[in-house]
Amino acid sequence: MTTRPQNAHQTRLLELLRDGGPRSRAELGDLVHMSRSKVAVELDRLAELGLIQNAGLAASRGGRRSGIVSLSPSLRFVGIDIGATSIAVAVTDGELRVLGKLQEPCDVRQGPDAVLGLALTLVAKLRDQGLLPQIHGVGLGVPGPVSFREGVPVVPPIMPGWDRYPVREALGRELGCPVQVDNDVNIMAVGEQHAGSARSVDDFLFIKIGTGIGCGIVVDGSVYRGASGSAGDIGHIRVAASGPTCACGNVGCLEAFFSGAALKRHATSAARSGQSPYLAARLAEAGKVRVEDVAQAMMAGDAAAMRLVRAGGERVGQVLASLVSFFNPGLIVLGGSVPSLLGHPLLAEIRSVVYRQSLPLATGNLPIVLSELSDSAGVIGATRGISDHVFSAP
Ligand SMILES: [Zn+2]
C-alpha cells in the first residue's frame, strides 16, 4: 500500500521538493505562505510517512540555521511508454530523474498479455539491477484513446485485443501500487512540460510523429482529453478527398500521407522507381528502407528524399495552421521518432507553412520547436502523472 499525504499543504510541499529539489524549511515556509511552526508540523508528518527526510542544515540567513529537507531517497516511480512498435520502461527517483531505462522493439498488435508481460519483464530487470527497492506508482502510456478515469484503452484503432482491457487493474495487481493509464502522446506532452521544451508554458500542442501522428493538447497547464479520451487524434483528419488508405480504414487521412509508416512506403517507391539512387542502394543492401535512411539520404543531398520530407512537412504544416487558428497555442513541440531523425529540414518546412497560412495575431509569438527530451519524454511524463496522483491527498 503506497503512502500518500494527508492534506493539500503536504501535497504542495511534496510538489515543491519534486520540482525544485531539496530546500530549507524556511524557504518552504515562504513558498507556501505558512508560519515556520505550521510548516514544521506538516514536514514532520511527511517525514513520519517516509515521504521526506532531513538533509542537513542550510547556510544561515541570520539567526538560527534552517534544516534542509528533501524527498525520501527511496521513492521510486516507473514510467512505461508503449508505442506502436516499441516499448520503453524507466525508473525514476522522487524528483523524476531517470535512474535506469530499458527500450525494446515491440509490436502493440501482439495484444495486452504479450505486451504487458514484456513490460513486467523489463520492470523485473530494472529491479534486478537494484534500482527498485519498492515502487510508489506506475504511469503508462498506450498508442490509442484511453478512458483516463477507468484506466482502459477505448476502441484503439491500431491495438487489436486491447479494447477495454483492464490495464490499470492488471498492472496494479502485479506490482502492488497505484497505476495511471493515459494516451502515449499525452504523457509525452506532460514530459515536455515537466522537464523539456514546454517548461513554464501553460497552453501548447505536442505533435508526435512516429508510426502514426497524434497531438497532446495542454490547456491552462493540464492535458485536455476530450469527452471520450480521443482529443488530439489529428492523424485521422482528412486532408484530401482521395489518397492512400489509412490504418483506420478511411481514405485521405493525414497520417496516410505522412508518418513513419507512410514515409517508409514512399521512400521504398522512390528507391524502386529509380528516383533516388541513394535509397535504391539502401534497399538493395538491407531489403528495406528506414526513416534513418531517408534522413541520411537528405544529408547526402538526395533530391528525392528532400522532396518527400518537404511534401510531408507541408501536409503536417497545413493541419497545424488550422489548429493554430482554432487553439491559439503559445508553443508547438514536435516529437516522436520522425522529427527526431529528420530534424531541422522537417521543422523548417512545417514552420514556413504554419507562419504563412495562420493569421499574424496567432503566430506573432509562436515558437515551433523540436522536443528536448526525445525518446525520454513519454517515460518522464508518465512518472510525472502518477507522482501527481501519489502526492495528492486521497
Ligand atoms: Zn485514418
CSV table of C-alpha atoms and ligand atoms in Angstrom, one decimal:
chain,number,residue,atom,x,y,z
A,1,MET,CA,0.0,0.0,0.0
A,2,THR,CA,1.6,3.3,-1.1
A,3,THR,CA,1.7,6.0,1.5
A,4,ARG,CA,0.1,9.3,0.4
A,5,PRO,CA,0.0,12.7,2.1
A,6,GLN,CA,-3.0,13.8,4.2
A,7,ASN,CA,-3.8,17.4,3.1
A,8,ALA,CA,-3.3,20.0,0.4
A,9,HIS,CA,-0.4,21.7,2.3
A,10,GLN,CA,1.5,18.4,2.3
A,11,THR,CA,0.8,17.9,-1.4
A,12,ARG,CA,2.2,21.4,-2.2
A,13,LEU,CA,5.4,20.7,-0.1
A,14,LEU,CA,6.0,17.4,-1.9
A,15,GLU,CA,5.5,19.1,-5.3
A,16,LEU,CA,7.9,21.8,-4.4
A,17,LEU,CA,10.5,19.2,-3.4
A,18,ARG,CA,9.9,17.1,-6.5
A,19,ASP,CA,10.1,20.0,-8.9
A,20,GLY,CA,12.8,22.2,-7.2
A,21,GLY,CA,14.9,19.6,-5.3
A,22,PRO,CA,16.0,19.9,-1.6
A,23,ARG,CA,15.1,23.2,0.2
A,24,SER,CA,15.4,24.7,3.6
A,25,ARG,CA,12.4,24.6,6.0
A,26,ALA,CA,12.4,28.4,6.0
A,27,GLU,CA,12.3,28.6,2.2
A,28,LEU,CA,9.4,26.1,2.0
A,29,GLY,CA,7.5,28.1,4.6
A,30,ASP,CA,7.9,31.3,2.5
A,31,LEU,CA,6.8,29.4,-0.7
A,32,VAL,CA,3.6,28.0,0.9
A,33,HIS,CA,2.9,31.2,2.9
A,34,MET,CA,2.9,29.3,6.2
A,35,SER,CA,4.5,30.1,9.6
A,36,ARG,CA,7.6,28.2,10.5
A,37,SER,CA,5.8,26.3,13.2
A,38,LYS,CA,2.9,25.3,11.0
A,39,VAL,CA,5.2,24.1,8.2
A,40,ALA,CA,7.2,22.2,10.7
A,41,VAL,CA,4.1,20.2,11.7
A,42,GLU,CA,3.4,19.2,8.1
A,43,LEU,CA,7.0,18.4,7.3
A,44,ASP,CA,7.3,16.2,10.5
A,45,ARG,CA,4.2,14.3,9.4
A,46,LEU,CA,5.6,13.8,5.9
A,47,ALA,CA,8.9,12.5,7.5
A,48,GLU,CA,6.9,10.1,9.7
A,49,LEU,CA,5.1,8.8,6.5
A,50,GLY,CA,8.6,8.2,5.0
A,51,LEU,CA,8.0,10.6,2.1
A,52,ILE,CA,10.7,13.2,3.0
A,53,GLN,CA,13.9,13.2,5.1
A,54,ASN,CA,16.0,15.8,6.8
A,55,ALA,CA,19.2,16.5,4.8
A,56,GLY,CA,21.5,18.7,6.9
A,57,LEU,CA,21.5,22.5,7.6
A,58,ALA,CA,21.1,25.4,5.3
A,59,ALA,CA,23.5,28.4,5.3
A,60,SER,CA,22.4,31.0,7.9
A,61,ARG,CA,20.1,33.7,6.8
A,62,GLY,CA,20.9,35.5,10.0
A,63,GLY,CA,19.9,33.8,13.2
A,64,ARG,CA,19.3,30.1,13.7
A,65,ARG,CA,20.2,27.9,10.6
A,66,SER,CA,17.2,26.3,8.9
A,67,GLY,CA,17.2,22.5,8.3
A,68,ILE,CA,17.1,21.3,4.7
A,69,VAL,CA,14.6,18.7,3.7
A,70,SER,CA,14.4,16.5,0.6
A,71,LEU,CA,12.2,13.8,-0.8
A,72,SER,CA,13.0,10.4,0.6
A,73,PRO,CA,15.8,8.8,-1.5
A,74,SER,CA,13.9,5.5,-1.5
A,75,LEU,CA,10.9,7.0,-3.5
A,76,ARG,CA,10.6,5.2,-6.9
A,77,PHE,CA,8.3,5.8,-9.9
A,78,VAL,CA,8.1,3.6,-13.0
A,79,GLY,CA,7.2,5.1,-16.4
A,80,ILE,CA,6.1,2.7,-19.2
A,81,ASP,CA,5.8,4.1,-22.8
A,82,ILE,CA,4.2,1.7,-25.2
A,83,GLY,CA,4.3,2.8,-28.8
A,84,ALA,CA,3.1,1.1,-31.9
A,85,THR,CA,6.4,-0.7,-32.5
A,86,SER,CA,8.5,-0.2,-29.3
A,87,ILE,CA,8.3,-0.2,-25.5
A,88,ALA,CA,10.4,1.8,-23.0
A,89,VAL,CA,10.4,1.3,-19.2
A,90,ALA,CA,12.2,3.7,-16.9
A,91,VAL,CA,12.7,4.1,-13.2
A,92,THR,CA,12.9,7.5,-11.6
A,93,ASP,CA,13.5,8.8,-8.1
A,94,GLY,CA,11.1,11.1,-6.4
A,95,GLU,CA,12.4,14.1,-8.3
A,96,LEU,CA,11.7,12.2,-11.5
A,97,ARG,CA,15.3,11.8,-12.5
A,98,VAL,CA,15.8,8.8,-14.7
A,99,LEU,CA,17.9,6.2,-12.8
A,100,GLY,CA,17.6,3.5,-15.4
A,101,LYS,CA,15.8,2.9,-18.7
A,102,LEU,CA,15.3,-0.1,-21.0
A,103,GLN,CA,13.9,0.0,-24.5
A,104,GLU,CA,12.9,-2.8,-26.9
A,105,PRO,CA,11.1,-3.3,-30.2
A,106,CYS,CA,7.6,-4.5,-29.5
A,107,ASP,CA,4.6,-4.7,-31.7
A,108,VAL,CA,1.5,-3.5,-29.9
A,109,ARG,CA,-0.7,-5.7,-32.1
A,110,GLN,CA,0.5,-8.7,-30.2
A,111,GLY,CA,-2.1,-7.8,-27.6
A,112,PRO,CA,-2.2,-6.9,-23.9
A,113,ASP,CA,-1.0,-10.2,-22.5
A,114,ALA,CA,2.2,-10.3,-24.5
A,115,VAL,CA,3.0,-6.6,-24.4
A,116,LEU,CA,2.2,-6.1,-20.6
A,117,GLY,CA,4.1,-9.3,-20.0
A,118,LEU,CA,7.2,-7.7,-21.7
A,119,ALA,CA,6.6,-4.5,-19.6
A,120,LEU,CA,6.7,-6.6,-16.4
A,121,THR,CA,9.8,-8.5,-17.6
A,122,LEU,CA,11.6,-5.1,-18.1
A,123,VAL,CA,10.5,-3.9,-14.7
A,124,ALA,CA,11.9,-7.1,-13.2
A,125,LYS,CA,15.2,-6.5,-15.0
A,126,LEU,CA,15.4,-3.0,-13.5
A,127,ARG,CA,14.6,-4.4,-10.1
A,128,ASP,CA,17.5,-7.0,-10.6
A,129,GLN,CA,19.8,-4.0,-11.2
A,130,GLY,CA,18.9,-2.8,-7.7
A,131,LEU,CA,17.0,0.2,-8.9
A,132,LEU,CA,13.6,-0.6,-7.4
A,133,PRO,CA,13.7,-1.3,-3.7
A,134,GLN,CA,10.0,-0.5,-3.9
A,135,ILE,CA,7.5,1.0,-6.3
A,136,HIS,CA,5.4,4.0,-5.3
A,137,GLY,CA,3.5,4.3,-8.6
A,138,VAL,CA,3.5,3.4,-12.2
A,139,GLY,CA,2.5,5.6,-15.1
A,140,LEU,CA,1.8,4.0,-18.5
A,141,GLY,CA,1.0,5.3,-22.0
A,142,VAL,CA,-0.5,3.4,-24.9
A,143,PRO,CA,-0.8,4.4,-28.6
A,144,GLY,CA,-4.6,4.9,-28.7
A,145,PRO,CA,-7.5,6.6,-26.9
A,146,VAL,CA,-7.9,5.9,-23.2
A,147,SER,CA,-10.6,6.3,-20.7
A,148,PHE,CA,-8.4,8.1,-18.1
A,149,ARG,CA,-10.9,7.6,-15.3
A,150,GLU,CA,-11.3,3.9,-15.8
A,151,GLY,CA,-7.7,3.2,-16.9
A,152,VAL,CA,-8.7,1.2,-20.0
A,153,PRO,CA,-8.0,1.7,-23.7
A,154,VAL,CA,-11.2,2.5,-25.7
A,155,VAL,CA,-11.6,1.3,-29.3
A,156,PRO,CA,-8.0,1.9,-30.1
A,157,PRO,CA,-7.6,1.5,-33.9
A,158,ILE,CA,-4.1,0.0,-34.1
A,159,MET,CA,-4.3,-2.1,-30.9
A,160,PRO,CA,-6.4,-5.3,-31.6
A,161,GLY,CA,-7.4,-7.1,-28.4
A,162,TRP,CA,-6.9,-4.0,-26.2
A,163,ASP,CA,-10.4,-2.5,-26.3
A,164,ARG,CA,-11.5,-2.0,-22.7
A,165,TYR,CA,-8.7,-4.3,-21.4
A,166,PRO,CA,-8.3,-3.5,-17.7
A,167,VAL,CA,-4.7,-2.3,-17.9
A,168,ARG,CA,-4.7,-0.3,-14.7
A,169,GLU,CA,-6.2,-3.1,-12.7
A,170,ALA,CA,-3.9,-5.8,-14.2
A,171,LEU,CA,-0.7,-3.9,-13.6
A,172,GLY,CA,-1.8,-2.7,-10.2
A,173,ARG,CA,-2.4,-6.3,-9.1
A,174,GLU,CA,1.0,-7.5,-10.4
A,175,LEU,CA,3.0,-4.6,-9.0
A,176,GLY,CA,1.0,-3.8,-5.9
A,177,CYS,CA,1.0,0.0,-6.3
A,178,PRO,CA,-1.2,2.8,-7.9
A,179,VAL,CA,-1.1,2.8,-11.8
A,180,GLN,CA,-2.2,5.5,-14.2
A,181,VAL,CA,-3.0,4.8,-17.8
A,182,ASP,CA,-3.0,7.5,-20.5
A,183,ASN,CA,-2.5,8.0,-24.2
A,184,ASP,CA,1.1,7.9,-25.3
A,185,VAL,CA,1.0,11.4,-26.8
A,186,ASN,CA,-0.5,12.9,-23.7
A,187,ILE,CA,2.3,11.5,-21.5
A,188,MET,CA,4.9,12.9,-23.9
A,189,ALA,CA,3.3,16.4,-23.7
A,190,VAL,CA,3.4,16.2,-19.9
A,191,GLY,CA,7.1,15.1,-20.0
A,192,GLU,CA,8.0,18.1,-22.1
A,193,GLN,CA,6.0,20.3,-19.7
A,194,HIS,CA,7.8,18.9,-16.7
A,195,ALA,CA,11.4,18.8,-18.0
A,196,GLY,CA,11.6,19.7,-21.7
A,197,SER,CA,10.8,22.4,-24.3
A,198,ALA,CA,7.4,23.3,-22.7
A,199,ARG,CA,8.6,24.1,-19.2
A,200,SER,CA,6.5,27.0,-17.8
A,201,VAL,CA,4.2,27.1,-20.9
A,202,ASP,CA,0.5,26.6,-20.0
A,203,ASP,CA,-1.1,26.4,-23.4
A,204,PHE,CA,0.7,24.3,-26.0
A,205,LEU,CA,0.4,21.5,-28.5
A,206,PHE,CA,2.7,18.5,-28.6
A,207,ILE,CA,2.8,16.8,-32.0
A,208,LYS,CA,4.1,13.2,-32.1
A,209,ILE,CA,5.1,11.9,-35.5
A,210,GLY,CA,6.0,8.2,-35.1
A,211,THR,CA,4.4,5.3,-36.8
A,212,GLY,CA,1.3,7.5,-36.8
A,213,ILE,CA,0.5,11.1,-35.9
A,214,GLY,CA,-1.1,12.4,-32.7
A,215,CYS,CA,-1.4,15.6,-30.7
A,216,GLY,CA,-1.3,16.3,-27.0
A,217,ILE,CA,-3.3,19.3,-26.0
A,218,VAL,CA,-2.3,21.2,-22.9
A,219,VAL,CA,-4.8,23.8,-21.8
A,220,ASP,CA,-4.2,26.1,-18.8
A,221,GLY,CA,-1.4,23.7,-17.6
A,222,SER,CA,-3.5,20.4,-17.8
A,223,VAL,CA,-3.9,17.8,-20.5
A,224,TYR,CA,-7.2,18.1,-22.3
A,225,ARG,CA,-8.5,14.6,-23.1
A,226,GLY,CA,-12.0,15.3,-24.6
A,227,ALA,CA,-15.4,13.8,-23.8
A,228,SER,CA,-14.3,10.2,-24.6
A,229,GLY,CA,-10.5,10.4,-24.4
A,230,SER,CA,-9.7,10.8,-28.1
A,231,ALA,CA,-8.9,14.5,-28.2
A,232,GLY,CA,-5.9,15.3,-30.4
A,233,ASP,CA,-6.3,12.3,-32.7
A,234,ILE,CA,-5.1,14.6,-35.6
A,235,GLY,CA,-3.6,11.7,-37.7
A,236,HIS,CA,-7.1,10.9,-39.0
A,237,ILE,CA,-8.0,14.5,-40.0
A,238,ARG,CA,-9.0,14.2,-43.7
A,239,VAL,CA,-6.6,16.3,-45.8
A,240,ALA,CA,-7.6,15.1,-49.2
A,241,ALA,CA,-10.7,13.6,-50.9
A,242,SER,CA,-8.7,10.7,-52.2
A,243,GLY,CA,-5.3,9.1,-51.5
A,244,PRO,CA,-3.8,6.1,-49.8
A,245,THR,CA,-6.0,4.0,-47.4
A,246,CYS,CA,-5.2,4.7,-43.8
A,247,ALA,CA,-4.7,2.1,-41.0
A,248,CYS,CA,-8.1,3.3,-39.7
A,249,GLY,CA,-9.8,2.1,-42.9
A,250,ASN,CA,-10.6,5.7,-44.2
A,251,VAL,CA,-9.0,7.4,-47.2
A,252,GLY,CA,-7.2,10.7,-47.2
A,253,CYS,CA,-6.1,10.8,-43.5
A,254,LEU,CA,-3.1,13.0,-42.7
A,255,GLU,CA,-1.1,10.0,-41.4
A,256,ALA,CA,-1.7,8.0,-44.5
A,257,PHE,CA,0.2,10.8,-46.4
A,258,PHE,CA,2.9,11.5,-43.8
A,259,SER,CA,4.0,9.5,-40.7
A,260,GLY,CA,6.8,7.0,-40.1
A,261,ALA,CA,4.9,4.2,-41.9
A,262,ALA,CA,3.9,6.4,-44.9
A,263,LEU,CA,7.5,7.8,-45.2
A,264,LYS,CA,8.9,4.3,-45.4
A,265,ARG,CA,6.4,3.4,-48.0
A,266,HIS,CA,7.1,6.5,-50.1
A,267,ALA,CA,10.9,6.1,-49.7
A,268,THR,CA,10.6,2.4,-50.9
A,269,SER,CA,8.8,3.5,-54.1
A,270,ALA,CA,11.4,6.3,-54.7
A,271,ALA,CA,14.1,3.6,-54.4
A,272,ARG,CA,12.3,1.2,-56.7
A,273,SER,CA,11.3,3.8,-59.4
A,274,GLY,CA,14.9,5.0,-59.7
A,275,GLN,CA,14.1,8.5,-58.4
A,276,SER,CA,16.6,8.0,-55.6
A,277,PRO,CA,19.9,6.2,-56.2
A,278,TYR,CA,20.8,6.6,-52.5
A,279,LEU,CA,17.7,4.9,-51.3
A,280,ALA,CA,17.9,2.3,-54.0
A,281,ALA,CA,21.3,1.3,-52.7
A,282,ARG,CA,19.9,1.1,-49.1
A,283,LEU,CA,17.0,-1.1,-50.3
A,284,ALA,CA,19.4,-3.4,-52.2
A,285,GLU,CA,21.7,-3.7,-49.2
A,286,ALA,CA,19.1,-4.1,-46.4
A,287,GLY,CA,16.0,-5.2,-48.1
A,288,LYS,CA,14.0,-2.3,-46.7
A,289,VAL,CA,14.2,1.5,-46.3
A,290,ARG,CA,14.0,3.1,-42.8
A,291,VAL,CA,13.3,6.7,-41.7
A,292,GLU,CA,17.0,6.8,-40.7
A,293,ASP,CA,17.9,6.1,-44.4
A,294,VAL,CA,15.7,9.0,-45.6
A,295,ALA,CA,17.5,11.3,-43.1
A,296,GLN,CA,20.9,10.2,-44.3
A,297,ALA,CA,19.9,10.5,-48.0
A,298,MET,CA,18.7,14.0,-47.3
A,299,MET,CA,22.0,14.9,-45.7
A,300,ALA,CA,23.8,13.5,-48.7
A,301,GLY,CA,21.9,15.8,-50.9
A,302,ASP,CA,19.5,13.3,-52.4
A,303,ALA,CA,16.8,15.3,-54.2
A,304,ALA,CA,14.0,12.6,-53.9
A,305,ALA,CA,14.5,12.3,-50.1
A,306,MET,CA,14.4,16.1,-49.8
A,307,ARG,CA,11.1,16.2,-51.8
A,308,LEU,CA,9.5,13.5,-49.6
A,309,VAL,CA,10.4,15.4,-46.4
A,310,ARG,CA,9.2,18.7,-47.8
A,311,ALA,CA,5.9,17.3,-49.0
A,312,GLY,CA,5.3,15.6,-45.6
A,313,GLY,CA,6.2,18.8,-43.7
A,314,GLU,CA,3.8,20.7,-45.9
A,315,ARG,CA,0.9,18.3,-45.1
A,316,VAL,CA,1.6,18.5,-41.4
A,317,GLY,CA,2.0,22.3,-41.6
A,318,GLN,CA,-1.4,22.7,-43.2
A,319,VAL,CA,-3.1,20.8,-40.5
A,320,LEU,CA,-1.2,22.7,-37.8
A,321,ALA,CA,-2.1,26.0,-39.4
A,322,SER,CA,-5.7,25.2,-38.9
A,323,LEU,CA,-5.1,24.0,-35.3
A,324,VAL,CA,-3.2,27.3,-34.5
A,325,SER,CA,-6.2,29.3,-35.7
A,326,PHE,CA,-8.6,27.2,-33.6
A,327,PHE,CA,-6.5,26.9,-30.4
A,328,ASN,CA,-4.0,29.8,-30.3
A,329,PRO,CA,-1.2,27.8,-28.6
A,330,GLY,CA,1.8,29.5,-27.0
A,331,LEU,CA,4.1,26.8,-28.3
A,332,ILE,CA,4.2,23.8,-30.6
A,333,VAL,CA,6.6,21.0,-29.8
A,334,LEU,CA,7.4,18.3,-32.4
A,335,GLY,CA,8.4,14.9,-31.0
A,336,GLY,CA,8.5,11.2,-31.8
A,337,SER,CA,10.9,9.3,-33.9
A,338,VAL,CA,10.3,11.0,-37.3
A,339,PRO,CA,11.1,14.7,-36.2
A,340,SER,CA,14.0,13.4,-34.0
A,341,LEU,CA,15.5,11.7,-37.1
A,342,LEU,CA,14.7,14.3,-39.8
A,343,GLY,CA,15.4,17.3,-37.5
A,344,HIS,CA,15.6,20.8,-38.9
A,345,PRO,CA,14.7,20.3,-42.6
A,346,LEU,CA,11.3,19.0,-41.5
A,347,LEU,CA,10.9,21.6,-38.8
A,348,ALA,CA,11.8,24.4,-41.3
A,349,GLU,CA,9.2,23.2,-43.8
A,350,ILE,CA,6.4,22.9,-41.1
A,351,ARG,CA,7.3,26.4,-39.7
A,352,SER,CA,7.2,28.0,-43.1
A,353,VAL,CA,3.7,26.6,-43.8
A,354,VAL,CA,2.3,27.5,-40.4
A,355,TYR,CA,3.7,31.0,-40.4
A,356,ARG,CA,2.5,31.6,-44.0
A,357,GLN,CA,-1.0,30.2,-43.5
A,358,SER,CA,-2.0,31.3,-40.0
A,359,LEU,CA,-3.1,34.8,-39.0
A,360,PRO,CA,-0.3,37.0,-37.7
A,361,LEU,CA,-2.1,37.5,-34.3
A,362,ALA,CA,-1.9,33.8,-33.6
A,363,THR,CA,1.7,33.3,-34.8
A,364,GLY,CA,3.2,36.6,-33.7
A,365,ASN,CA,4.8,34.9,-30.7
A,366,LEU,CA,4.5,31.2,-31.5
A,367,PRO,CA,7.7,29.2,-31.3
A,368,ILE,CA,7.7,25.8,-33.1
A,369,VAL,CA,10.4,23.7,-31.7
A,370,LEU,CA,11.8,20.1,-31.6
A,371,SER,CA,11.3,18.0,-28.4
A,372,GLU,CA,14.2,18.4,-25.9
A,373,LEU,CA,13.6,15.1,-24.2
A,374,SER,CA,13.4,13.0,-27.4
A,375,ASP,CA,12.6,9.3,-26.6
A,376,SER,CA,12.5,10.0,-22.8
A,377,ALA,CA,9.5,12.4,-23.0
A,378,GLY,CA,7.0,9.6,-22.6
A,379,VAL,CA,8.5,7.8,-19.6
A,380,ILE,CA,9.2,11.1,-17.8
A,381,GLY,CA,5.6,12.3,-18.4
A,382,ALA,CA,4.2,9.0,-17.3
A,383,THR,CA,6.1,9.3,-13.9
A,384,ARG,CA,5.0,12.9,-13.6
A,385,GLY,CA,1.4,11.9,-14.0
A,386,ILE,CA,1.5,9.1,-11.4
A,387,SER,CA,3.5,11.2,-9.0
A,388,ASP,CA,0.8,13.9,-9.1
A,389,HIS,CA,-1.6,11.2,-8.1
A,390,VAL,CA,0.6,9.7,-5.3
A,391,PHE,CA,1.4,13.1,-3.9
A,392,SER,CA,-2.2,14.1,-3.7
A,393,ALA,CA,-4.3,13.6,-0.6
A,394,PRO,CA,-6.8,10.7,-1.1
B,1,ZN,ZN,-7.0,7.3,-40.6
